[in-house]
Every structure is written in structure tokens, then in C-alpha cells.
XYZ file of C-alpha atoms in Angstrom:
274
model
C 231.643 243.283 282.450
C 233.104 241.279 285.482
C 229.454 239.903 285.836
C 228.855 240.530 281.709
C 231.559 237.302 281.093
C 230.160 235.597 283.677
C 226.621 235.578 282.021
C 227.623 235.295 279.067
C 229.559 232.029 280.179
C 226.779 230.265 281.702
C 224.569 230.717 278.658
C 227.026 229.124 276.677
C 226.700 226.335 279.652
C 223.421 226.239 279.139
C 223.870 226.459 274.893
C 225.813 223.164 275.521
C 224.036 221.071 277.768
C 221.596 221.978 275.862
C 222.262 220.578 271.806
C 224.292 217.322 273.945
C 220.972 216.872 275.074
C 219.411 216.901 271.865
C 222.321 214.480 270.667
C 220.475 211.701 273.164
C 217.064 212.524 272.378
C 217.574 211.903 268.624
C 220.411 209.122 268.749
C 219.015 205.607 267.532
C 219.827 203.850 270.663
C 217.252 206.009 271.539
C 214.365 205.655 269.570
C 215.316 202.647 268.732
C 214.666 201.536 272.286
C 210.899 203.998 271.935
C 209.663 202.479 268.791
C 210.241 198.309 270.100
C 206.909 196.019 269.904
C 205.339 194.898 272.972
C 206.473 192.032 274.104
C 203.941 189.219 272.312
C 201.782 186.555 274.446
C 202.966 183.566 273.009
C 200.760 181.326 274.995
C 197.978 178.907 273.020
C 194.252 180.111 273.519
C 192.943 177.586 275.852
C 188.807 176.452 275.478
C 187.177 173.445 276.744
C 184.264 172.688 274.853
C 181.710 170.014 275.135
C 182.548 166.130 273.277
C 180.689 166.348 271.497
C 182.101 169.600 269.249
C 185.472 168.305 268.652
C 184.951 167.660 264.770
C 183.321 170.792 263.805
C 185.646 172.833 266.265
C 188.877 170.931 265.044
C 188.168 171.745 262.341
C 187.458 175.952 263.786
C 190.636 175.503 265.155
C 192.232 174.831 261.799
C 191.345 177.814 260.128
C 192.128 179.877 263.242
C 195.326 178.633 263.327
C 195.809 179.834 259.645
C 194.465 182.528 259.362
C 194.587 184.716 262.767
C 198.830 182.941 263.533
C 197.622 182.247 267.237
C 197.570 178.200 268.074
C 194.314 177.044 269.547
C 194.836 174.552 272.801
C 190.932 172.695 273.129
C 190.102 169.655 276.027
C 186.475 167.329 275.047
C 184.811 166.085 277.987
C 180.872 165.940 279.676
C 180.077 169.938 280.154
C 180.245 168.874 283.710
C 183.829 167.041 284.036
C 185.196 170.382 282.303
C 182.904 173.182 284.413
C 183.638 171.363 287.369
C 187.712 170.971 286.344
C 186.956 175.948 285.535
C 185.972 175.263 289.530
C 188.743 174.143 290.459
C 191.038 177.051 288.854
C 192.147 175.337 284.830
C 193.915 177.215 283.677
C 190.891 177.569 280.224
C 190.715 180.811 278.356
C 187.642 179.820 277.161
C 184.211 176.963 277.825
C 181.381 176.261 275.137
C 178.449 173.564 277.035
C 175.590 171.364 275.721
C 173.333 173.011 278.310
C 172.812 175.911 280.167
C 172.485 174.486 283.483
C 176.385 174.325 283.137
C 177.152 177.874 281.927
C 174.429 179.055 285.090
C 177.220 176.952 287.688
C 179.353 178.287 286.085
C 177.781 181.727 286.292
C 176.288 181.318 289.411
C 179.908 180.083 291.311
C 181.421 183.815 289.132
C 183.770 181.814 286.980
C 183.180 183.413 283.543
C 182.658 186.415 282.667
C 178.444 187.463 282.060
C 178.795 189.700 279.111
C 180.714 187.516 277.064
C 178.303 185.424 276.937
C 175.968 183.793 274.657
C 174.259 181.583 272.962
C 175.936 179.584 270.193
C 174.141 176.357 268.316
C 171.627 174.940 268.928
C 171.750 170.850 267.913
C 168.859 167.913 267.713
C 168.273 163.995 269.623
C 168.622 161.347 267.620
C 168.415 157.252 268.141
C 171.608 155.481 266.466
C 172.364 151.777 266.271
C 175.089 150.377 264.103
C 174.656 150.592 260.344
C 174.574 146.917 259.806
C 171.565 147.843 261.116
C 167.830 148.212 259.331
C 165.712 148.574 262.230
C 162.266 150.736 261.730
C 161.156 152.354 264.853
C 158.224 155.093 265.303
C 160.301 156.891 267.773
C 155.928 158.258 270.248
C 154.358 157.954 272.480
C 155.125 154.726 275.555
C 156.875 152.265 272.223
C 158.924 149.373 272.654
C 162.829 150.476 272.298
C 162.810 147.960 275.607
C 161.866 144.662 273.421
C 163.644 146.707 270.715
C 166.834 145.662 272.769
C 166.866 142.520 273.386
C 169.304 141.133 275.523
C 171.338 144.263 273.604
C 172.782 147.665 275.836
C 171.527 150.990 275.097
C 174.773 153.484 274.882
C 173.786 157.108 276.262
C 175.881 159.129 278.274
C 176.050 160.462 281.686
C 172.522 161.062 282.982
C 172.954 162.671 286.204
C 175.476 165.149 285.100
C 175.845 164.746 281.180
C 174.234 167.071 279.023
C 173.024 164.087 276.153
C 171.968 161.801 279.223
C 170.072 164.639 280.552
C 168.125 164.378 278.234
C 168.153 161.201 276.655
C 165.992 160.764 280.062
C 164.147 163.092 279.983
C 163.100 162.185 276.746
C 162.810 158.904 277.624
C 161.042 159.396 280.703
C 158.267 162.336 279.432
C 157.322 159.331 275.931
C 157.013 156.801 278.952
C 159.307 154.211 278.048
C 162.508 155.547 280.821
C 161.637 152.542 283.515
C 161.529 150.534 280.927
C 165.496 150.191 279.600
C 166.395 152.327 282.966
C 168.059 148.506 283.242
C 169.046 148.583 279.499
C 171.213 151.638 279.470
C 175.396 152.261 279.437
C 176.311 155.523 280.513
C 179.868 156.205 278.945
C 181.496 159.482 280.062
C 180.418 162.066 277.647
C 178.492 161.613 273.940
C 181.554 161.277 272.140
C 182.095 158.220 274.168
C 178.687 156.556 274.269
C 179.158 156.619 269.892
C 182.146 154.969 270.543
C 179.717 151.293 271.682
C 177.710 152.460 268.897
C 179.887 152.406 265.991
C 182.024 149.109 267.235
C 178.513 147.814 267.733
C 179.178 147.110 271.796
C 175.382 148.894 272.128
C 172.341 148.273 270.187
C 171.439 151.689 270.197
C 172.772 154.324 271.111
C 170.994 158.233 272.681
C 173.273 160.659 271.181
C 173.544 164.430 268.310
C 172.611 165.062 265.538
C 175.899 165.637 264.713
C 177.707 162.893 265.818
C 175.586 160.358 264.669
C 177.111 162.712 261.679
C 180.600 162.361 262.614
C 180.050 158.181 262.015
C 179.856 156.280 259.315
C 179.679 153.148 261.075
C 176.406 154.316 262.701
C 172.882 155.285 260.968
C 169.728 156.928 262.375
C 167.015 155.320 263.640
C 165.208 158.237 264.214
C 164.569 161.719 265.953
C 163.501 162.462 269.785
C 160.527 164.349 269.175
C 161.972 168.131 270.111
C 158.888 168.236 272.488
C 160.170 165.791 274.718
C 162.770 167.327 276.664
C 164.545 170.598 276.645
C 165.332 172.860 274.514
C 169.530 172.372 273.285
C 171.689 174.954 272.863
C 175.762 175.529 273.450
C 176.502 178.783 274.975
C 180.265 179.985 275.291
C 181.747 183.098 276.878
C 184.867 183.636 278.431
C 186.199 182.470 282.411
C 186.607 184.706 284.409
C 190.519 184.100 285.519
C 191.970 184.139 280.926
C 193.773 186.918 281.018
C 194.464 186.028 276.919
C 194.621 188.838 274.272
C 193.355 186.881 271.920
C 190.682 185.107 273.332
C 187.496 186.656 272.698
C 188.993 186.820 269.039
C 188.224 183.319 269.234
C 185.078 183.964 270.181
C 184.454 186.328 267.736
C 185.225 183.609 265.412
C 183.245 180.549 266.124
C 179.816 183.183 264.590
C 182.683 183.694 261.225
C 181.165 182.839 257.962
C 183.740 179.608 257.788
C 182.651 178.988 261.442
C 178.943 178.740 260.577
C 179.248 176.717 257.457
C 181.397 175.116 259.505
C 179.084 174.097 262.298
C 175.851 173.612 259.490
C 177.814 171.390 257.656
C 178.254 168.690 260.412
C 174.140 169.449 261.225
C 174.288 172.371 264.295
C 171.919 174.522 263.929
C 172.801 177.776 264.355
C 171.580 180.488 266.630
C 173.567 183.745 267.244
C 175.425 185.461 264.348
């Protein structure tokens, strides 16, 4: 009988403990803790983009920020400068280059996520002048650009590293006139800086992308350089290897959305990926 009472008491104690535990599990406080949402990552997505993308990317960023509720922080410069900064540890999430070599440079250095890389848009190379001029030039083999320039300057971005400058030098060489125009080149740090020299009337001509000319009402296009005279102008995009921002892949995907495509086309870019 005593053993039975002892077992009965033990059973009652266990039942009481189980009841208390069940009450704790179902308590509002514990339920609230379990249902708490994850902490939101409020960091902006940092984009390093070629300077020639500024007009289009500013418009795309405004739409993305409104729709996604996520801020973008965009740095514009020469692709060469941006690639070097990423290599040195700059905290970027996305890189958009104005040519393939600088993207390949970072890929070889293991500074991008290769599986995220794709070709985004293409562009054209054009000769521009201040709006008040009406020069007629046929851009062909041996055309006299140096003679038309006179004592003035031809604005380009750095021909040794800036993509638009590299394309320009290649085209001028293939047209057989680089040696004649080289002394007249005014080299700027990026293509938008070269555009500004022409826009302000500080250079007689400029060699920029068609999209740059379209973005500035103070310049006019004299003519386009034959695409056969330079390598294809391709803008690749990729996630930077060190990126941990969960919103960065969404931005890369958004660049191929209908709204982004519409903006890029309106600016004069050629769409290369969907």
C-alpha cells in the first residue's frame, strides 16, 4: 500500500510538471519570441558602374528603390578605376564594366562570382562636336580628322585603360589616322569627363559612346565609327566575390526587367541579355 501511494504521488508530480511545461510552451511571450521576424539587412546595394551608364542607371535605380524599398549606392567612374578599386578591397556588391577585359581581369583575380556574370548591353562609338557646329565628315579610311580639328582638341578618355579610349585608339589606328590625331587628343579620366569637354566647348571634337551623346543636348553627332574598326562594345555585369548583401542578386535580375530594358533602350543601348 505504501509503495502504491508513493507511485501515485510520483505520478501526480510528473503530471504537474508536464502541465507547467505545456503552459510555458504555449505562453504568449514564448510564442512571440518564436514568431519574431529576422533582422532586416538595411545596407544599400553598392554598385560600381561604368561612367557611360550614369543616365540610364540613375533612372533604373529610382524605379528599383521605389518598387523594392531598397536603396542603391552607385559609384560611376572609368571601368579601369573601378576594377582596381574592387581588387584593392572596395566594398562593392555589383560591377558593370564598359568592356570585357576589365571584367575578365577581376575574374582572373577571383574578385567576382563567375556564375553571375553575363553580358548586359552593347553600345556604339561616335564622333561629336559642340552643338553650334555643323561639320560634315565621312568617317572612313584616312579621313582628315586632324585637319578639321585645326588648333583645337579631340576629347577622349584615357586611351591606355579607359574602355571608350581603348576603342577610340583601336578605331583610329585601323582607319590609319591615329598618328596624325594623337598630338591633338585631350585625355580625360572617364568618358563622361570627355563628353563634358565638348559640351563646354573646350574641345573641338570628342569620341564617346552614342549613349553619352544622347544624354547631353549641348553636343551633336558628326558620325559613327564603323563597328568593323574596333572590338565589339560589350558591357558585362557580375556580383562581386565579397558581396554578402542579400538584395544584390535582385538588383542584377532587375537590370533585365521590362522597365530596366525600356530605360536602357531609350538611352540608346543595345540589349544583349534577357
